[in-house]
Every structure is written in C-alpha cells, then in structure tokens.
Amino acid sequence: MKIRQGYVSNSSSSSFVVVGYLIDDDSRSKYYETAKKLNPELVNQSKNMEDYINENGYETSNNGLSVITGCGDNGFEKGKTFIGKFIAKSDDDGNGMEEKIIEIDEIKDSLKEFDFLNEKIKIMTGTFYH
C-alpha cells in the first residue's frame, strides 16, 4: 500500500481543444461585451461586469459558441479572453474526448459576427481544473 504524505487535492482536470480567437483583455471588457452578444438575457440580469463575473463565472456559452476570460485555472492565462468553439472536451472525470469531424469553414462563419479583423483564428489545447 502506498501512503501519500503532504497536500492532497480533490480537484480534477479536463482537457480541451478549441478553435477561435485568443485576445488580450486585461480589463475583461471584451469578455463582457462578447458575453452580451452571446447571451444578452443572462448578462442583462447583472448590474455591471463585476457582478456578472461574480454571479456567472468565467465562461458564457450559447449556440455552441463560448467566451471565456482567463483566470489561470481554466486553461487560459489571466489577461486573455478566448472567443470561439470547443471542438472536444474530456468529461469532469478526465475520460477521453469523443471523436468528431468539424468543418473549419463552419466555425469561421459562426465567428464572423465578432469581427476581430486583425486576429487570426487559432486552434488551442489545454487543461482546466475544477
């Protein structure tokens, strides 16, 4: 039998693959603006950006698109915001990602409304902790 000495965490991790924009957003204003576009009913229930983030966390999703502000533990560094689509995500128990084929042009079309003309669409991988 092995005995673990020291700190033991109950947290788990999940891996992901996303396609979209990763932009600088130190003030989190782009996160808030994009969340309003994705899910205005939810965002408009809060008085301001700080209340919205405190009440709803770092991710807003709707119709397969997500906007996530980086906090360090969610796979994106602080000061960055991701806007795009999850292609694959393991479940909360760390079980593998399902196999699928996705057309990049479909993702590009769904991201057109965000109009980040100077940004290139990227494929990103990472792990987040919960």
Tab-separated table of C-alpha atoms in Angstrom:
chain	number	residue	atom	x	y	z
A	1	MET	CA	0.000	0.000	0.000
A	2	LYS	CA	1.250	3.499	-0.864
A	3	ILE	CA	0.693	6.375	1.533
A	4	ARG	CA	0.631	9.934	0.264
A	5	GLN	CA	2.351	12.439	2.545
A	6	GLY	CA	1.579	16.150	2.295
A	7	TYR	CA	-1.086	18.047	0.406
A	8	VAL	CA	-3.748	16.025	-1.387
A	9	SER	CA	-6.208	17.793	-3.651
A	10	ASN	CA	-9.751	16.759	-4.506
A	11	SER	CA	-9.699	18.830	-7.671
A	12	SER	CA	-9.994	17.204	-11.061
A	13	SER	CA	-8.950	18.302	-14.501
A	14	SER	CA	-10.368	18.184	-18.013
A	15	SER	CA	-8.620	18.637	-21.339
A	16	PHE	CA	-9.996	20.546	-24.296
A	17	VAL	CA	-9.448	21.547	-27.904
A	18	VAL	CA	-10.895	24.887	-29.043
A	19	VAL	CA	-10.909	26.944	-32.231
A	20	GLY	CA	-11.278	30.699	-32.159
A	21	TYR	CA	-9.650	33.927	-31.118
A	22	LEU	CA	-7.372	34.427	-28.127
A	23	ILE	CA	-7.174	38.152	-27.471
A	24	ASP	CA	-5.534	40.419	-24.920
A	25	ASP	CA	-8.186	41.558	-22.451
A	26	ASP	CA	-6.674	42.796	-19.172
A	27	SER	CA	-9.803	44.743	-18.243
A	28	ARG	CA	-12.145	41.853	-19.207
A	29	SER	CA	-14.274	44.339	-21.158
A	30	LYS	CA	-14.101	42.229	-24.360
A	31	TYR	CA	-15.252	39.223	-22.342
A	32	TYR	CA	-18.248	41.168	-21.042
A	33	GLU	CA	-19.113	42.682	-24.469
A	34	THR	CA	-18.933	39.292	-26.159
A	35	ALA	CA	-20.944	37.612	-23.393
A	36	LYS	CA	-23.668	40.238	-24.037
A	37	LYS	CA	-23.723	39.280	-27.725
A	38	LEU	CA	-23.848	35.556	-26.977
A	39	ASN	CA	-26.391	35.559	-24.180
A	40	PRO	CA	-27.949	39.016	-23.608
A	41	GLU	CA	-30.787	37.716	-21.404
A	42	LEU	CA	-28.330	36.264	-18.905
A	43	VAL	CA	-25.876	39.185	-18.946
A	44	ASN	CA	-28.559	41.861	-18.620
A	45	GLN	CA	-29.678	40.354	-15.297
A	46	SER	CA	-26.491	41.757	-13.729
A	47	LYS	CA	-25.870	45.427	-12.929
A	48	ASN	CA	-22.293	45.520	-14.226
A	49	MET	CA	-19.365	43.431	-15.409
A	50	GLU	CA	-18.034	42.623	-11.927
A	51	ASP	CA	-21.449	41.409	-10.760
A	52	TYR	CA	-21.853	39.319	-13.906
A	53	ILE	CA	-18.481	37.581	-13.456
A	54	ASN	CA	-19.116	37.002	-9.735
A	55	GLU	CA	-22.563	35.521	-10.425
A	56	ASN	CA	-21.815	33.525	-13.587
A	57	GLY	CA	-18.106	32.779	-13.605
A	58	TYR	CA	-15.531	32.950	-16.352
A	59	GLU	CA	-17.423	31.280	-19.211
A	60	THR	CA	-20.538	32.164	-21.189
A	61	SER	CA	-21.836	29.871	-23.919
A	62	ASN	CA	-24.725	29.891	-26.343
A	63	ASN	CA	-25.459	28.026	-29.588
A	64	GLY	CA	-22.138	26.177	-29.464
A	65	LEU	CA	-20.013	29.304	-29.101
A	66	SER	CA	-18.191	30.245	-25.915
A	67	VAL	CA	-16.394	33.239	-24.490
A	68	ILE	CA	-14.006	32.556	-21.624
A	69	THR	CA	-11.935	35.037	-19.682
A	70	GLY	CA	-8.643	33.652	-18.459
A	71	CYS	CA	-8.192	33.066	-14.749
A	72	GLY	CA	-5.214	30.707	-14.840
A	73	ASP	CA	-7.076	27.611	-13.659
A	74	ASN	CA	-9.418	27.408	-16.642
A	75	GLY	CA	-6.723	26.733	-19.245
A	76	PHE	CA	-6.318	30.366	-20.314
A	77	GLU	CA	-3.871	32.814	-18.774
A	78	LYS	CA	-5.049	35.905	-16.937
A	79	GLY	CA	-5.374	38.915	-19.208
A	80	LYS	CA	-6.558	36.795	-22.160
A	81	THR	CA	-10.061	36.071	-23.428
A	82	PHE	CA	-10.981	33.202	-25.737
A	83	ILE	CA	-13.873	33.552	-28.179
A	84	GLY	CA	-14.760	30.507	-30.225
A	85	LYS	CA	-15.927	26.938	-30.143
A	86	PHE	CA	-14.977	23.829	-28.186
A	87	ILE	CA	-14.140	21.048	-30.626
A	88	ALA	CA	-13.538	18.476	-27.920
A	89	LYS	CA	-13.583	18.330	-24.149
A	90	SER	CA	-12.987	15.457	-21.756
A	91	ASP	CA	-15.554	14.981	-19.036
A	92	ASP	CA	-15.103	16.011	-15.397
A	93	ASP	CA	-13.622	12.607	-14.584
A	94	GLY	CA	-10.890	13.063	-17.214
A	95	ASN	CA	-12.346	10.447	-19.551
A	96	GLY	CA	-11.320	10.779	-23.190
A	97	MET	CA	-12.721	13.137	-25.770
A	98	GLU	CA	-15.243	11.893	-28.287
A	99	GLU	CA	-14.147	11.596	-31.897
A	100	LYS	CA	-15.687	14.040	-34.363
A	101	ILE	CA	-15.038	15.826	-37.627
A	102	ILE	CA	-15.751	19.540	-37.830
A	103	GLU	CA	-15.554	21.836	-40.843
A	104	ILE	CA	-13.274	24.821	-40.164
A	105	ASP	CA	-15.342	26.981	-42.559
A	106	GLU	CA	-18.422	26.429	-40.359
A	107	ILE	CA	-16.513	27.667	-37.335
A	108	LYS	CA	-15.181	30.672	-39.275
A	109	ASP	CA	-18.722	31.560	-40.359
A	110	SER	CA	-20.033	31.340	-36.799
A	111	LEU	CA	-17.246	33.669	-35.603
A	112	LYS	CA	-17.758	36.360	-38.277
A	113	GLU	CA	-20.127	38.364	-36.091
A	114	PHE	CA	-17.322	39.060	-33.606
A	115	ASP	CA	-15.306	40.883	-36.255
A	116	PHE	CA	-11.758	40.532	-34.961
A	117	LEU	CA	-10.233	41.503	-38.304
A	118	ASN	CA	-6.673	41.773	-37.019
A	119	GLU	CA	-6.746	38.454	-35.180
A	120	LYS	CA	-6.035	35.047	-36.675
A	121	ILE	CA	-8.207	32.073	-35.818
A	122	LYS	CA	-6.218	29.619	-33.722
A	123	ILE	CA	-6.549	26.028	-32.574
A	124	MET	CA	-5.703	25.754	-28.886
A	125	THR	CA	-5.417	22.882	-26.448
A	126	GLY	CA	-5.233	22.930	-22.689
A	127	THR	CA	-6.356	21.657	-19.338
A	128	PHE	CA	-8.618	23.308	-16.820
A	129	TYR	CA	-9.045	22.494	-13.167
A	130	HIS	CA	-12.200	22.367	-11.081
